[in-house]
Amino acid sequence: MNSILQQDLDDFENILEKTKKQGVDFLNDIENVPTSNTYTIDPKTTLNELGLGSIDALKEFNERLAPLMVSSSGPRYWGFVTGGSTPASIVGDWLASVYDQNTQAIKAQGGASALIEFETINLLLQLLDLPDTFLGGFVTGATMSNFTSLAVARQWFGKQFGKDYAKNGISETVNILTATPHSSSIKCLSLLGIGSQNYTVVKTVEGNREALDIVDLEENIKKLDGKPFILISSAGTVNTADFDDFEAIVALKEKYNFWWHIDGAFGGFAAVSDKYNHLVKGWEEADSITIDCHKWMNVPYESAFFLTKKEHINLQIETFQNSNAPYLGNALENFNYLNVLPENSRRLRALPAWFSLKAYGKEGFRDIIESSIALALHFGNALIENDFELLAPIRLNNVCFTLKGEHNQEKVSQFLSALNDTGKVFMTPTVYQNKKGIRASFVNWRTTENDVKLVIQEMREVREVLSNL
């Protein structure tokens, strides 16, 4: 064995203890870690010939790289719908690295850790009050979850013409209808060969809404003259957390032939709350659903899962099966995740979610969801009281707002940049109904009313400074 490796093996417990202490110190002080910084490095360093060993590598990391880290998992990082990491989820994530499984099979001599993933999906279906008619699996994020689901939808579409798109490629125009899709869904259309511009935009409901207009949806369906299509709908749009009318879509399902996909990356967790689960009523009839865990479930990146109806398992295998690997056996008889999703190599990504579900239960996640929404409403009220303007009603956990007055539109970017530069809070820019805006997403389990109070004070001070320039 290499001498440096042997040295690390002999000192392994000490290495892990130092690492654990550093992690605990960071998390205990996360409220004081800046949400953004201007520190940078020259990444063109020279590879050491002999190696430093883990302790000296950790020392160099602390000196050069650790200052790059921001409190993205902290209580005032409100950009990009970014969750944090609960204690239980970190336990699961660390153990996923320790056990280092390539999670694929549910019965095999070489390892059956996928049974843990099966169990985790079962627990998630219970959390979200969904039936066990769905098959699920873990991927890196909403992009790959959307990709997996829409790839199966593409295969379904081809079958309506007696075609196998997975084997022979796309030979017809794939009809896509959607109103306010997330950018990751549009990226998926590009990756799937459908084309990122080849979709029909359905009108949204009047009255400051992002949800699709059911009347216009049906008009667009009629224009297809009986042809099949794929509907991409939203359980929580990224700007205003708006929801499509799922019960109305269920009614259309009875009349027309289409694949119904729901992007519920963060909004799907509304199902956990008795106060908000009406927003997803009817979603159990969808063909596929996308959900992120590293958002509102507060597990470490990267973690998301897809759900597809079990009745589509043959389509899923046709789409993803490793057809030139006979040693893998019959895909239907010997379930293996590499035959139902894009990756052939995958860590035990379900474990952080499993630990979280077991540790906190439905009540724990209900508290996180309802607390986040309450804080969003509290922040919205504070914005109005402090002369900011809401661009849309607060429907869930996202707050979309701007500086009050048309004359201040040109100052929005400057204001947000200055606010983020304080390092006390991080929010993201947006454009909503042709107005420059700012978006704050409340998903982190650590966030409290004191954080809202602190941020409002920072906003007042930044606005005051800008008004004096």
GROMACS .gro file of N, CA and C in nm, residues 12 15 76 88 106 112 126 137 169 191 229 254 263 323-324 335 337 346 348 369 387 431 452 466:
model
   72
   12PHE      N    1  -0.695   0.715   1.071
   12PHE     CA    2  -0.829   0.740   1.017
   12PHE      C    3  -0.924   0.803   1.120
   15ILE      N    4  -0.846   1.165   1.174
   15ILE     CA    5  -0.885   1.242   1.056
   15ILE      C    6  -1.035   1.273   1.059
   76ARG      N    7  -3.083   3.244   0.635
   76ARG     CA    8  -3.116   3.362   0.556
   76ARG      C    9  -3.069   3.352   0.411
   88ALA      N   10  -3.050   1.483   1.102
   88ALA     CA   11  -3.070   1.345   1.056
   88ALA      C   12  -3.027   1.325   0.912
  106ILE      N   13  -3.236  -0.491  -0.613
  106ILE     CA   14  -3.310  -0.521  -0.491
  106ILE      C   15  -3.289  -0.666  -0.447
  112ALA      N   16  -2.783  -0.542  -0.231
  112ALA     CA   17  -2.925  -0.513  -0.255
  112ALA      C   18  -2.967  -0.387  -0.181
  126GLN      N   19  -4.625   0.786   0.159
  126GLN     CA   20  -4.709   0.806   0.278
  126GLN      C   21  -4.704   0.952   0.323
  137GLY      N   22  -3.779   0.658  -0.777
  137GLY     CA   23  -3.635   0.641  -0.764
  137GLY      C   24  -3.567   0.776  -0.746
  169GLY      N   25  -3.539   0.648  -3.252
  169GLY     CA   26  -3.539   0.794  -3.259
  169GLY      C   27  -3.678   0.850  -3.287
  191LEU      N   28  -3.266   1.814  -2.430
  191LEU     CA   29  -3.188   1.691  -2.410
  191LEU      C   30  -3.256   1.569  -2.472
  229PHE      N   31  -5.069   1.403  -2.674
  229PHE     CA   32  -4.977   1.511  -2.634
  229PHE      C   33  -4.927   1.485  -2.492
  254GLU      N   34  -6.018   1.228  -1.868
  254GLU     CA   35  -6.126   1.136  -1.902
  254GLU      C   36  -6.174   1.153  -2.046
  263ASP      N   37  -4.457   1.896  -1.237
  263ASP     CA   38  -4.332   1.941  -1.176
  263ASP      C   39  -4.367   1.999  -1.039
  323SER      N   40  -2.952  -0.248  -2.284
  323SER     CA   41  -2.988  -0.361  -2.370
  323SER      C   42  -2.868  -0.444  -2.416
  324ASN      N   43  -2.747  -0.389  -2.406
  324ASN     CA   44  -2.630  -0.464  -2.452
  324ASN      C   45  -2.551  -0.524  -2.336
  335PHE      N   46  -3.544  -0.659  -1.091
  335PHE     CA   47  -3.549  -0.512  -1.092
  335PHE      C   48  -3.412  -0.454  -1.060
  337TYR      N   49  -3.227  -0.049  -1.081
  337TYR     CA   50  -3.252   0.091  -1.111
  337TYR      C   51  -3.186   0.138  -1.240
  346ARG      N   52  -2.464   0.508  -0.919
  346ARG     CA   53  -2.541   0.598  -0.834
  346ARG      C   54  -2.516   0.566  -0.687
  348LEU      N   55  -2.599   0.588  -0.270
  348LEU     CA   56  -2.719   0.558  -0.193
  348LEU      C   57  -2.786   0.691  -0.153
  369ILE      N   58  -4.304   2.281   0.686
  369ILE     CA   59  -4.381   2.337   0.575
  369ILE      C   60  -4.465   2.456   0.623
  387ASP      N   61  -4.283   4.987   0.279
  387ASP     CA   62  -4.291   5.056   0.150
  387ASP      C   63  -4.225   4.982   0.035
  431VAL      N   64  -3.790   3.851  -1.315
  431VAL     CA   65  -3.877   3.941  -1.390
  431VAL      C   66  -4.016   3.879  -1.388
  452VAL      N   67  -3.627   3.725   0.975
  452VAL     CA   68  -3.707   3.819   0.895
  452VAL      C   69  -3.685   3.961   0.945
  466LEU      N   70  -2.880   5.392  -0.075
  466LEU     CA   71  -2.899   5.414  -0.219
  466LEU      C   72  -2.974   5.544  -0.246
   0.00000   0.00000   0.00000
